[in-house]
Amino acid sequence: MKINTFILALTLAASAKVYAEEVTLGVWHKLSDHESFEKRGEIVFDADQWHILNQQRNQHSGPNAAFTAATAANSKASRLQQQQAAKQKQQTELELQNFPITYKNIVPTAASAIETLADDFVLNVRAPVKHYERDPKPEELHTYEDGVTESQEDFDQRLEEWTLLQEDLDNAPEKTPGTVAFYQIMLKDESRGWQALSSIKSCLLVASDFQERIKLHLDQDRKVFAFDYYTTSDKCSEEHTKEYPIKSLDVFKNVEVSIDGPQSAPKSQFHKAQAIKVDETGKPEAEKTFFQKYWVYIMPVVIIFLFTGGEPEKKAE
């Protein structure tokens, strides 16, 4: 008996540990002038707890709940149950709205990291200006590593190619800014090797005063499989087309994270296809006329009418 109780306690403890396990998503970003992603923060939430609340909401707002409320509207006790269900649904909605999802920035502690952050992190709202490096003009025959000197014909061809390249560079828009720059963000779940990438125009961050919104999408197994990323602003003005120096990750503190669970699609209706009849030649039979379909019912009526001769003649007075 004691052994069974001990095993049951261990099982409950293990299940409670799994139930309380939190999901941690690393938030990485890449500025337009950087070549790699840097980690800027983390998102932490309990997927199991959110799933339970979402199930409770679906039970209160599903078709079964509506049917129960409709059939139980006549009795006083049923109306009381309906009011309690509505109150419980409202409470569940409030708990989902206030569901704890923590976002925190990664604050560098090393002095070198802080200095790099202050010097390098610039949010370009315009793509960097394209500068083309020009090779020097060929002046003499080239001697290769094996000591062989190129021929005059090869030299003339190399000089001609260099001249054509210079003409293309002269006509290139070297001094005009490029298109709008993009701010890239990536979420990582390193515990299962999952990651996803999204991006927006950098100017939207500045226009919204860095008001970011992240919506996580969970699958049936309560795992994040995608996310939406946007800001509270959807337009950029001319004042938001300059470089924006980022001296601290504190600018990324107005992050609102929400969760969207799996949606049940309506069941598809299956209609059995009607068999197509074919004739002796293998071609589909032509559709029958009205008389061909119902002659079995029409002919008896006609025969009865002919044999009865209609109404009897009236005798003359």
XYZ file of C-alpha atoms in Angstrom:
317
model
C 0.000 0.000 0.000
C 2.803 2.370 0.915
C 4.627 1.551 -2.324
C 1.528 2.327 -4.393
C 1.063 5.607 -2.548
C 4.709 6.506 -3.121
C 4.460 5.712 -6.856
C 1.274 7.782 -7.122
C 2.974 10.719 -5.404
C 5.917 10.517 -7.780
C 3.582 10.398 -10.773
C 1.663 13.451 -9.596
C 4.886 15.330 -8.904
C 6.240 14.508 -12.352
C 3.011 15.531 -14.063
C 2.910 18.763 -12.058
C 6.463 19.511 -13.111
C 5.607 18.964 -16.776
C 2.453 21.017 -16.407
C 4.338 23.938 -14.893
C 7.070 23.909 -17.524
C 7.388 27.282 -19.251
C 8.158 28.024 -22.891
C 11.090 30.351 -23.528
C 11.470 31.989 -26.931
C 14.619 33.895 -27.739
C 14.053 37.177 -29.588
C 16.810 37.981 -32.080
C 17.046 40.984 -34.353
C 19.151 42.191 -37.239
C 19.656 45.825 -38.102
C 20.049 46.881 -41.706
C 23.771 47.595 -41.337
C 24.593 44.332 -39.526
C 25.516 41.027 -41.099
C 24.251 38.726 -38.339
C 21.465 38.474 -35.769
C 21.969 39.595 -32.174
C 19.838 38.415 -29.265
C 17.812 41.268 -27.793
C 15.375 39.548 -25.408
C 13.212 36.595 -24.365
C 9.500 35.738 -24.271
C 8.374 33.443 -21.439
C 4.880 31.952 -20.974
C 3.103 28.785 -19.816
C 1.523 27.152 -22.882
C -0.386 24.525 -20.853
C -2.034 27.082 -18.616
C -3.080 29.159 -21.620
C -4.460 26.034 -23.335
C -6.680 25.235 -20.339
C -8.098 28.774 -20.279
C -8.679 28.688 -24.025
C -10.548 25.367 -23.737
C -12.775 26.821 -21.030
C -13.583 29.796 -23.248
C -14.435 27.535 -26.191
C -16.739 25.438 -24.007
C -18.667 28.537 -22.908
C -18.928 30.031 -26.398
C -19.294 26.901 -28.553
C -22.461 25.605 -30.265
C -23.212 23.178 -27.412
C -23.237 26.033 -24.925
C -25.617 28.046 -27.126
C -27.945 25.028 -27.495
C -27.973 24.421 -23.750
C -28.760 28.074 -23.084
C -31.607 28.060 -25.625
C -33.250 24.899 -24.277
C -32.852 25.942 -20.666
C -34.283 29.454 -20.952
C -37.752 28.510 -19.666
C -37.021 27.529 -16.077
C -35.777 29.809 -13.345
C -33.009 27.412 -12.294
C -31.811 27.138 -15.876
C -31.732 30.923 -16.247
C -29.593 31.065 -13.129
C -27.221 28.494 -14.633
C -27.118 30.563 -17.804
C -26.156 33.680 -15.852
C -23.440 31.768 -14.021
C -22.086 30.428 -17.333
C -22.030 33.935 -18.809
C -20.205 35.233 -15.744
C -17.697 32.371 -15.940
C -17.156 33.056 -19.639
C -16.515 36.733 -18.902
C -14.056 35.755 -16.175
C -12.236 33.395 -18.568
C -12.010 36.110 -21.227
C -10.539 38.472 -18.644
C -7.978 35.871 -17.553
C -6.956 35.287 -21.171
C -6.566 39.023 -21.759
C -4.418 39.329 -18.648
C -2.579 36.063 -19.234
C 1.017 36.474 -18.014
C 3.409 36.629 -20.971
C 6.764 38.045 -19.963
C 9.071 39.858 -22.345
C 12.434 41.085 -21.128
C 15.451 42.577 -22.849
C 18.913 41.074 -22.639
C 21.025 43.725 -20.959
C 24.758 43.474 -21.754
C 26.958 43.626 -18.683
C 30.422 43.755 -20.218
C 31.767 47.237 -20.907
C 32.847 46.214 -24.406
C 29.323 45.027 -25.252
C 27.781 48.278 -24.031
C 30.297 50.292 -26.046
C 29.549 48.233 -29.161
C 25.838 48.764 -28.642
C 26.268 52.523 -28.434
C 28.567 52.754 -31.458
C 27.235 50.194 -33.917
C 23.492 49.945 -33.406
C 21.992 52.359 -35.903
C 18.493 51.810 -37.245
C 18.715 52.684 -40.926
C 15.308 53.617 -42.272
C 16.866 53.862 -45.705
C 19.029 51.209 -47.281
C 22.721 52.138 -47.226
C 24.072 54.123 -50.160
C 25.693 51.844 -52.701
C 29.357 52.581 -53.297
C 31.223 50.700 -55.977
C 34.941 50.023 -55.631
C 36.869 50.627 -58.832
C 39.799 48.513 -59.875
C 42.926 50.367 -61.072
C 43.379 50.759 -64.805
C 45.582 48.048 -66.364
C 48.905 49.661 -67.301
C 51.150 46.743 -68.227
C 51.198 43.078 -69.020
C 50.381 40.870 -66.037
C 52.859 38.249 -64.857
C 51.281 35.177 -63.214
C 52.652 33.226 -60.227
C 54.185 30.568 -62.461
C 56.242 33.268 -64.214
C 54.215 33.282 -67.439
C 53.391 36.742 -68.820
C 50.047 37.335 -70.477
C 49.949 38.028 -74.175
C 49.277 41.426 -75.701
C 45.935 40.145 -76.982
C 44.829 39.133 -73.476
C 45.982 42.492 -72.125
C 43.962 44.404 -74.741
C 40.873 42.345 -73.895
C 41.321 43.010 -70.165
C 41.700 46.737 -70.823
C 38.549 46.775 -72.940
C 36.559 44.998 -70.203
C 37.834 47.496 -67.621
C 36.757 50.426 -69.833
C 33.234 49.029 -70.257
C 32.947 48.469 -66.503
C 33.908 52.084 -65.796
C 31.167 53.288 -68.115
C 28.611 51.175 -66.259
C 29.799 52.513 -62.892
C 29.615 56.103 -64.134
C 25.981 55.571 -65.081
C 25.078 53.754 -61.832
C 23.089 55.683 -59.142
C 26.042 55.760 -56.783
C 25.026 58.812 -54.765
C 21.290 58.167 -54.369
C 19.912 56.291 -51.364
C 18.580 52.827 -51.829
C 15.086 51.599 -51.089
C 13.591 51.514 -47.602
C 15.512 49.471 -45.077
C 13.978 46.596 -43.129
C 14.230 45.607 -39.497
C 14.371 41.820 -39.125
C 13.270 39.862 -36.085
C 13.597 36.138 -35.403
C 12.082 33.943 -32.681
C 13.901 30.811 -31.534
C 12.815 27.891 -29.382
C 16.203 26.337 -28.771
C 14.711 23.455 -26.763
C 13.266 21.939 -29.958
C 15.328 23.664 -32.652
C 12.482 25.832 -34.008
C 12.891 29.314 -35.437
C 10.909 31.729 -37.620
C 11.729 35.065 -39.233
C 9.736 38.217 -39.944
C 10.523 41.800 -40.934
C 8.961 45.248 -41.239
C 10.063 48.603 -42.599
C 12.450 50.225 -40.155
C 10.646 53.544 -40.433
C 7.511 51.959 -38.939
C 9.394 51.346 -35.699
C 10.332 55.007 -35.466
C 6.861 56.195 -36.520
C 5.206 54.065 -33.815
C 7.747 55.062 -31.153
C 8.821 51.404 -31.010
C 5.347 50.110 -30.094
C 5.796 46.467 -31.150
C 3.172 43.734 -31.366
C 3.929 39.982 -31.529
C 1.175 37.367 -31.930
C 2.212 33.753 -31.340
C 0.341 30.934 -33.104
C 0.128 27.577 -31.307
C -0.633 24.216 -32.903
C -2.602 21.291 -31.457
C 0.458 20.243 -29.419
C 0.709 23.732 -27.833
C 3.908 24.472 -29.738
C 4.622 27.789 -31.436
C 4.710 27.229 -35.199
C 4.445 30.827 -36.498
C 4.155 34.432 -35.368
C 2.937 37.812 -36.625
C 5.067 40.918 -36.125
C 3.871 44.498 -36.641
C 3.769 47.940 -35.020
C 0.973 50.303 -34.040
C 1.787 52.496 -37.050
C 1.321 51.462 -40.673
C 2.624 54.610 -42.397
C 5.968 56.407 -42.525
C 6.408 60.144 -43.002
C 9.366 62.142 -44.290
C 10.601 62.831 -40.769
C 11.118 59.096 -40.279
C 13.627 58.676 -43.106
C 16.829 59.399 -41.233
C 19.176 57.149 -39.322
C 18.035 56.451 -35.782
C 20.871 55.718 -33.337
C 20.028 53.048 -30.752
C 21.998 53.734 -27.598
C 20.208 51.129 -25.490
C 17.884 48.163 -25.872
C 15.435 50.039 -23.643
C 13.802 51.374 -26.808
C 12.457 47.836 -27.326
C 10.443 47.788 -24.104
C 6.931 48.477 -25.429
C 6.376 44.929 -26.667
C 2.875 43.464 -26.440
C 2.735 39.674 -26.894
C -0.490 37.726 -27.480
C -1.338 34.092 -28.264
C -3.657 32.596 -30.858
C -4.611 28.934 -30.498
C -5.571 26.376 -33.150
C -8.896 26.986 -34.853
C -11.298 24.154 -35.651
C -12.267 24.268 -39.293
C -15.876 23.455 -40.273
C -16.448 19.852 -41.224
C -16.608 19.248 -44.936
C -19.802 17.789 -46.323
C -19.369 14.707 -48.466
C -21.775 14.175 -51.321
C -21.683 10.819 -53.045
C -21.177 11.197 -56.767
C -23.907 9.743 -58.921
C -22.883 6.930 -61.229
C -22.872 7.865 -64.910
C -24.689 5.360 -67.090
C -23.158 4.553 -70.455
C -24.670 2.940 -73.541
C -23.338 0.073 -75.636
C -20.799 2.347 -77.352
C -19.339 3.428 -74.030
C -20.659 6.995 -74.276
C -22.792 8.602 -71.532
C -26.498 8.101 -72.077
C -28.524 11.141 -73.123
C -30.777 12.611 -70.468
C -34.299 11.192 -70.651
C -37.286 13.377 -71.481
C -40.227 13.902 -69.162
C -42.361 11.331 -70.998
C -39.525 8.768 -71.001
C -39.209 9.084 -67.244
C -42.898 8.970 -66.294
C -44.642 7.034 -69.105
C -45.298 4.175 -66.699
C -47.607 6.472 -64.719
C -49.069 8.385 -67.662
C -50.169 5.424 -69.817
C -52.560 3.798 -67.279
C -54.333 7.121 -66.814
C -54.752 7.536 -70.585
C -56.071 3.956 -71.018
C -58.595 4.363 -68.215
C -59.758 7.631 -69.711
C -60.240 6.023 -73.167
C -62.228 3.017 -71.887
C -64.506 5.031 -69.675
C -65.332 7.332 -72.597
C -65.437 10.413 -70.509
C -68.644 11.797 -68.968
C -72.015 10.193 -70.051
C -74.165 12.246 -72.443
C -77.094 14.060 -70.901
C -80.592 13.038 -72.103
C -82.580 15.654 -73.940
C -85.641 16.883 -72.108
